[in-house]
């Protein structure tokens, strides 16, 4: 019977190891997905900013955009970037 108990113990240890490995994989995948979402968000912001800067070359558009920013921006350091 002790031989059977040893096999059970061995299999239980292996099961613990496999569960730990599975959890590590899940954690890595979540981290990778979160990082990709952050990168995608940053890229969207850069592209949108580039688009708006191009639109601001037209004086009429510039005034509309700055008026919207004037209401949106609350921190002094952000407002200074646009001379608001």
mmCIF file of N, CA and C in Angstrom:
data_model
loop_
_atom_site.group_PDB
_atom_site.id
_atom_site.type_symbol
_atom_site.label_atom_id
_atom_site.label_comp_id
_atom_site.label_asym_id
_atom_site.label_seq_id
_atom_site.Cartn_x
_atom_site.Cartn_y
_atom_site.Cartn_z
ATOM 1 N N UNK A 1 0.813 -1.187 0.000
ATOM 2 C CA UNK A 1 0.000 0.000 0.000
ATOM 3 C C UNK A 1 0.863 1.261 0.000
ATOM 4 N N UNK A 2 2.034 1.224 0.618
ATOM 5 C CA UNK A 2 2.896 2.401 0.664
ATOM 6 C C UNK A 2 3.405 2.764 -0.733
ATOM 7 N N UNK A 3 3.585 1.761 -1.590
ATOM 8 C CA UNK A 3 4.002 2.029 -2.963
ATOM 9 C C UNK A 3 2.921 2.829 -3.684
ATOM 10 N N UNK A 4 1.684 2.497 -3.464
ATOM 11 C CA UNK A 4 0.564 3.209 -4.056
ATOM 12 C C UNK A 4 0.483 4.632 -3.493
ATOM 13 N N UNK A 5 0.706 4.801 -2.206
ATOM 14 C CA UNK A 5 0.715 6.124 -1.582
ATOM 15 C C UNK A 5 1.827 7.001 -2.161
ATOM 16 N N UNK A 6 2.980 6.397 -2.420
ATOM 17 C CA UNK A 6 4.092 7.145 -3.012
ATOM 18 C C UNK A 6 3.741 7.615 -4.422
ATOM 19 N N UNK A 7 3.094 6.744 -5.192
ATOM 20 C CA UNK A 7 2.683 7.121 -6.544
ATOM 21 C C UNK A 7 1.677 8.270 -6.502
ATOM 22 N N UNK A 8 0.743 8.190 -5.564
ATOM 23 C CA UNK A 8 -0.259 9.253 -5.422
ATOM 24 C C UNK A 8 0.437 10.572 -5.070
ATOM 25 N N UNK A 9 1.368 10.496 -4.127
ATOM 26 C CA UNK A 9 2.088 11.694 -3.711
ATOM 27 C C UNK A 9 2.876 12.286 -4.877
ATOM 28 N N UNK A 10 3.522 11.433 -5.652
ATOM 29 C CA UNK A 10 4.287 11.873 -6.817
ATOM 30 C C UNK A 10 3.372 12.564 -7.830
ATOM 31 N N UNK A 11 2.226 11.957 -8.082
ATOM 32 C CA UNK A 11 1.281 12.530 -9.041
ATOM 33 C C UNK A 11 0.686 13.847 -8.522
ATOM 34 N N UNK A 12 0.458 13.930 -7.223
ATOM 35 C CA UNK A 12 -0.062 15.173 -6.640
ATOM 36 C C UNK A 12 0.960 16.292 -6.776
ATOM 37 N N UNK A 13 2.228 15.974 -6.565
ATOM 38 C CA UNK A 13 3.280 16.975 -6.734
ATOM 39 C C UNK A 13 3.363 17.433 -8.191
ATOM 40 N N UNK A 14 3.276 16.479 -9.087
ATOM 41 C CA UNK A 14 3.317 16.809 -10.521
ATOM 42 C C UNK A 14 2.115 17.688 -10.897
ATOM 43 N N UNK A 15 0.966 17.374 -10.335
ATOM 44 C CA UNK A 15 -0.231 18.162 -10.590
ATOM 45 C C UNK A 15 -0.049 19.601 -10.096
ATOM 46 N N UNK A 16 0.555 19.759 -8.911
ATOM 47 C CA UNK A 16 0.834 21.098 -8.386
ATOM 48 C C UNK A 16 1.753 21.865 -9.324
ATOM 49 N N UNK A 17 2.783 21.182 -9.828
ATOM 50 C CA UNK A 17 3.720 21.818 -10.748
ATOM 51 C C UNK A 17 3.017 22.258 -12.031
ATOM 52 N N UNK A 18 2.181 21.388 -12.562
ATOM 53 C CA UNK A 18 1.469 21.712 -13.797
ATOM 54 C C UNK A 18 0.496 22.871 -13.595
ATOM 55 N N UNK A 19 -0.160 22.896 -12.445
ATOM 56 C CA UNK A 19 -1.068 24.007 -12.153
ATOM 57 C C UNK A 19 -0.300 25.316 -12.037
ATOM 58 N N UNK A 20 0.859 25.270 -11.439
ATOM 59 C CA UNK A 20 1.699 26.467 -11.319
ATOM 60 C C UNK A 20 2.154 26.932 -12.694
ATOM 61 N N UNK A 21 2.537 25.998 -13.551
ATOM 62 C CA UNK A 21 2.946 26.344 -14.910
ATOM 63 C C UNK A 21 1.783 26.975 -15.674
ATOM 64 N N UNK A 22 0.604 26.398 -15.516
ATOM 65 C CA UNK A 22 -0.582 26.930 -16.182
ATOM 66 C C UNK A 22 -0.850 28.361 -15.716
ATOM 67 N N UNK A 23 -0.751 28.600 -14.427
ATOM 68 C CA UNK A 23 -0.980 29.937 -13.890
ATOM 69 C C UNK A 23 0.059 30.919 -14.423
ATOM 70 N N UNK A 24 1.298 30.487 -14.556
ATOM 71 C CA UNK A 24 2.349 31.338 -15.116
ATOM 72 C C UNK A 24 2.032 31.729 -16.559
ATOM 73 N N UNK A 25 1.555 30.770 -17.327
ATOM 74 C CA UNK A 25 1.207 31.038 -18.722
ATOM 75 C C UNK A 25 0.053 32.043 -18.786
ATOM 76 N N UNK A 26 -0.951 31.843 -17.964
ATOM 77 C CA UNK A 26 -2.101 32.754 -17.937
ATOM 78 C C UNK A 26 -1.655 34.165 -17.558
ATOM 79 N N UNK A 27 -0.793 34.262 -16.553
ATOM 80 C CA UNK A 27 -0.302 35.563 -16.109
ATOM 81 C C UNK A 27 0.490 36.253 -17.212
ATOM 82 N N UNK A 28 1.353 35.516 -17.903
ATOM 83 C CA UNK A 28 2.134 36.088 -19.000
ATOM 84 C C UNK A 28 1.228 36.574 -20.133
ATOM 85 N N UNK A 29 0.197 35.782 -20.448
ATOM 86 C CA UNK A 29 -0.722 36.171 -21.519
ATOM 87 C C UNK A 29 -1.491 37.440 -21.148
ATOM 88 N N UNK A 30 -1.933 37.535 -19.910
ATOM 89 C CA UNK A 30 -2.650 38.737 -19.467
ATOM 90 C C UNK A 30 -1.742 39.957 -19.539
ATOM 91 N N UNK A 31 -0.498 39.786 -19.102
ATOM 92 C CA UNK A 31 0.464 40.893 -19.135
ATOM 93 C C UNK A 31 0.738 41.316 -20.574
ATOM 94 N N UNK A 32 0.897 40.344 -21.449
ATOM 95 C CA UNK A 32 1.168 40.630 -22.851
ATOM 96 C C UNK A 32 -0.018 41.358 -23.488
ATOM 97 N N UNK A 33 -1.235 40.919 -23.182
ATOM 98 C CA UNK A 33 -2.428 41.574 -23.729
ATOM 99 C C UNK A 33 -2.566 43.001 -23.212
ATOM 100 N N UNK A 34 -2.312 43.193 -21.927
ATOM 101 C CA UNK A 34 -2.401 44.533 -21.340
ATOM 102 C C UNK A 34 -1.368 45.457 -21.971
ATOM 103 N N UNK A 35 -0.172 44.950 -22.184
ATOM 104 C CA UNK A 35 0.892 45.745 -22.797
ATOM 105 C C UNK A 35 0.525 46.111 -24.232
ATOM 106 N N UNK A 36 -0.055 45.175 -24.976
ATOM 107 C CA UNK A 36 -0.451 45.455 -26.355
ATOM 108 C C UNK A 36 -1.581 46.487 -26.391
ATOM 109 N N UNK A 37 -2.506 46.392 -25.461
ATOM 110 C CA UNK A 37 -3.589 47.379 -25.400
ATOM 111 C C UNK A 37 -3.034 48.774 -25.115
ATOM 112 N N UNK A 38 -2.064 48.843 -24.223
ATOM 113 C CA UNK A 38 -1.432 50.125 -23.905
ATOM 114 C C UNK A 38 -0.712 50.692 -25.133
ATOM 115 N N UNK A 39 0.007 49.832 -25.860
ATOM 116 C CA UNK A 39 0.698 50.267 -27.071
ATOM 117 C C UNK A 39 -0.294 50.741 -28.128
ATOM 118 N N UNK A 40 -1.397 50.001 -28.289
ATOM 119 C CA UNK A 40 -2.420 50.394 -29.263
ATOM 120 C C UNK A 40 -3.042 51.733 -28.884
ATOM 121 N N UNK A 41 -3.304 51.934 -27.597
ATOM 122 C CA UNK A 41 -3.885 53.184 -27.129
ATOM 123 C C UNK A 41 -2.935 54.351 -27.398
ATOM 124 N N UNK A 42 -1.655 54.146 -27.118
ATOM 125 C CA UNK A 42 -0.656 55.178 -27.374
ATOM 126 C C UNK A 42 -0.594 55.506 -28.864
ATOM 127 N N UNK A 43 -0.626 54.492 -29.700
ATOM 128 C CA UNK A 43 -0.572 54.714 -31.155
ATOM 129 C C UNK A 43 -1.796 55.488 -31.624
ATOM 130 N N UNK A 44 -2.983 55.147 -31.099
ATOM 131 C CA UNK A 44 -4.193 55.887 -31.462
ATOM 132 C C UNK A 44 -4.058 57.365 -31.096
ATOM 133 N N UNK A 45 -3.529 57.633 -29.912
ATOM 134 C CA UNK A 45 -3.364 59.015 -29.463
ATOM 135 C C UNK A 45 -2.388 59.772 -30.360
ATOM 136 N N UNK A 46 -1.308 59.128 -30.733
ATOM 137 C CA UNK A 46 -0.320 59.770 -31.606
ATOM 138 C C UNK A 46 -0.934 60.080 -32.965
ATOM 139 N N UNK A 47 -1.649 59.108 -33.530
ATOM 140 C CA UNK A 47 -2.261 59.321 -34.837
ATOM 141 C C UNK A 47 -3.342 60.399 -34.791
ATOM 142 N N UNK A 48 -4.141 60.384 -33.747
ATOM 143 C CA UNK A 48 -5.179 61.398 -33.606
ATOM 144 C C UNK A 48 -4.554 62.783 -33.423
ATOM 145 N N UNK A 49 -3.504 62.861 -32.615
ATOM 146 C CA UNK A 49 -2.809 64.130 -32.426
ATOM 147 C C UNK A 49 -2.211 64.644 -33.718
ATOM 148 N N UNK A 50 -1.613 63.754 -34.484
ATOM 149 C CA UNK A 50 -1.030 64.127 -35.768
ATOM 150 C C UNK A 50 -2.108 64.651 -36.713
ATOM 151 N N UNK A 51 -3.240 63.979 -36.726
ATOM 152 C CA UNK A 51 -4.365 64.390 -37.561
ATOM 153 C C UNK A 51 -4.845 65.791 -37.170
ATOM 154 N N UNK A 52 -5.003 66.012 -35.857
ATOM 155 C CA UNK A 52 -5.475 67.317 -35.396
ATOM 156 C C UNK A 52 -4.460 68.419 -35.686
ATOM 157 N N UNK A 53 -3.188 68.124 -35.515
ATOM 158 C CA UNK A 53 -2.168 69.130 -35.841
ATOM 159 C C UNK A 53 -2.226 69.508 -37.317
ATOM 160 N N UNK A 54 -2.458 68.525 -38.162
ATOM 161 C CA UNK A 54 -2.577 68.814 -39.594
ATOM 162 C C UNK A 54 -3.826 69.670 -39.854
ATOM 163 N N UNK A 55 -4.931 69.355 -39.196
ATOM 164 C CA UNK A 55 -6.165 70.125 -39.362
ATOM 165 C C UNK A 55 -6.003 71.553 -38.846
ATOM 166 N N UNK A 56 -5.139 71.753 -37.856
ATOM 167 C CA UNK A 56 -4.940 73.077 -37.267
ATOM 168 C C UNK A 56 -4.158 74.019 -38.189
ATOM 169 N N UNK A 57 -3.666 73.511 -39.293
ATOM 170 C CA UNK A 57 -2.983 74.381 -40.249
ATOM 171 C C UNK A 57 -3.963 75.364 -40.872
ATOM 172 N N UNK A 58 -5.229 75.001 -40.923
ATOM 173 C CA UNK A 58 -6.299 75.882 -41.387
ATOM 174 C C UNK A 58 -6.739 76.725 -40.184
ATOM 175 N N UNK A 59 -6.710 78.052 -40.312
ATOM 176 C CA UNK A 59 -7.004 78.935 -39.180
ATOM 177 C C UNK A 59 -8.393 78.717 -38.592
ATOM 178 N N UNK A 60 -9.386 78.453 -39.426
ATOM 179 C CA UNK A 60 -10.747 78.236 -38.926
ATOM 180 C C UNK A 60 -10.796 76.974 -38.070
ATOM 181 N N UNK A 61 -10.203 75.917 -38.564
ATOM 182 C CA UNK A 61 -10.145 74.666 -37.790
ATOM 183 C C UNK A 61 -9.351 74.856 -36.507
ATOM 184 N N UNK A 62 -8.272 75.618 -36.604
ATOM 185 C CA UNK A 62 -7.412 75.840 -35.447
ATOM 186 C C UNK A 62 -8.196 76.492 -34.312
ATOM 187 N N UNK A 63 -8.984 77.500 -34.637
ATOM 188 C CA UNK A 63 -9.769 78.183 -33.610
ATOM 189 C C UNK A 63 -10.794 77.251 -32.978
ATOM 190 N N UNK A 64 -11.437 76.420 -33.782
ATOM 191 C CA UNK A 64 -12.430 75.470 -33.257
ATOM 192 C C UNK A 64 -11.762 74.450 -32.332
ATOM 193 N N UNK A 65 -10.651 73.930 -32.768
ATOM 194 C CA UNK A 65 -9.940 72.916 -31.972
ATOM 195 C C UNK A 65 -9.433 73.519 -30.670
ATOM 196 N N UNK A 66 -8.857 74.715 -30.751
ATOM 197 C CA UNK A 66 -8.347 75.365 -29.541
ATOM 198 C C UNK A 66 -9.475 75.725 -28.579
ATOM 199 N N UNK A 67 -10.623 76.080 -29.113
ATOM 200 C CA UNK A 67 -11.765 76.380 -28.247
ATOM 201 C C UNK A 67 -12.186 75.121 -27.485
ATOM 202 N N UNK A 68 -12.200 74.003 -28.172
ATOM 203 C CA UNK A 68 -12.526 72.741 -27.513
ATOM 204 C C UNK A 68 -11.484 72.358 -26.476
ATOM 205 N N UNK A 69 -10.217 72.558 -26.812
ATOM 206 C CA UNK A 69 -9.131 72.255 -25.869
ATOM 207 C C UNK A 69 -9.189 73.171 -24.647
ATOM 208 N N UNK A 70 -9.587 74.415 -24.873
ATOM 209 C CA UNK A 70 -9.679 75.371 -23.779
ATOM 210 C C UNK A 70 -10.646 74.870 -22.703
ATOM 211 N N UNK A 71 -11.705 74.244 -23.125
ATOM 212 C CA UNK A 71 -12.671 73.687 -22.175
ATOM 213 C C UNK A 71 -12.191 72.358 -21.589
ATOM 214 N N UNK A 72 -11.484 71.595 -22.393
ATOM 215 C CA UNK A 72 -11.082 70.237 -21.997
ATOM 216 C C UNK A 72 -9.888 70.220 -21.049
ATOM 217 N N UNK A 73 -8.890 71.034 -21.333
ATOM 218 C CA UNK A 73 -7.649 70.996 -20.555
ATOM 219 C C UNK A 73 -7.817 71.732 -19.234
ATOM 220 N N UNK A 74 -7.358 71.118 -18.151
ATOM 221 C CA UNK A 74 -7.503 71.734 -16.831
ATOM 222 C C UNK A 74 -6.162 72.038 -16.178
ATOM 223 N N UNK A 75 -5.134 71.302 -16.518
ATOM 224 C CA UNK A 75 -3.828 71.515 -15.885
ATOM 225 C C UNK A 75 -3.050 72.615 -16.607
ATOM 226 N N UNK A 76 -2.406 73.465 -15.819
ATOM 227 C CA UNK A 76 -1.662 74.597 -16.381
ATOM 228 C C UNK A 76 -0.578 74.155 -17.353
ATOM 229 N N UNK A 77 0.128 73.086 -16.999
ATOM 230 C CA UNK A 77 1.219 72.653 -17.884
ATOM 231 C C UNK A 77 0.681 72.185 -19.232
ATOM 232 N N UNK A 78 -0.522 71.604 -19.270
ATOM 233 C CA UNK A 78 -1.126 71.185 -20.532
ATOM 234 C C UNK A 78 -1.613 72.397 -21.319
ATOM 235 N N UNK A 79 -2.206 73.334 -20.616
ATOM 236 C CA UNK A 79 -2.735 74.547 -21.278
ATOM 237 C C UNK A 79 -1.595 75.368 -21.879
ATOM 238 N N UNK A 80 -0.451 75.411 -21.233
ATOM 239 C CA UNK A 80 0.702 76.165 -21.733
ATOM 240 C C UNK A 80 1.188 75.630 -23.083
ATOM 241 N N UNK A 81 1.036 74.334 -23.301
ATOM 242 C CA UNK A 81 1.463 73.754 -24.573
ATOM 243 C C UNK A 81 0.717 74.362 -25.762
ATOM 244 N N UNK A 82 -0.509 74.815 -25.498
ATOM 245 C CA UNK A 82 -1.333 75.374 -26.564
ATOM 246 C C UNK A 82 -1.568 76.875 -26.374
ATOM 247 N N UNK A 83 -0.779 77.481 -25.488
ATOM 248 C CA UNK A 83 -0.893 78.916 -25.204
ATOM 249 C C UNK A 83 -2.314 79.309 -24.806
ATOM 250 N N UNK A 84 -2.915 78.532 -23.950
ATOM 251 C CA UNK A 84 -4.281 78.827 -23.493
ATOM 252 C C UNK A 84 -4.253 79.478 -22.119
#
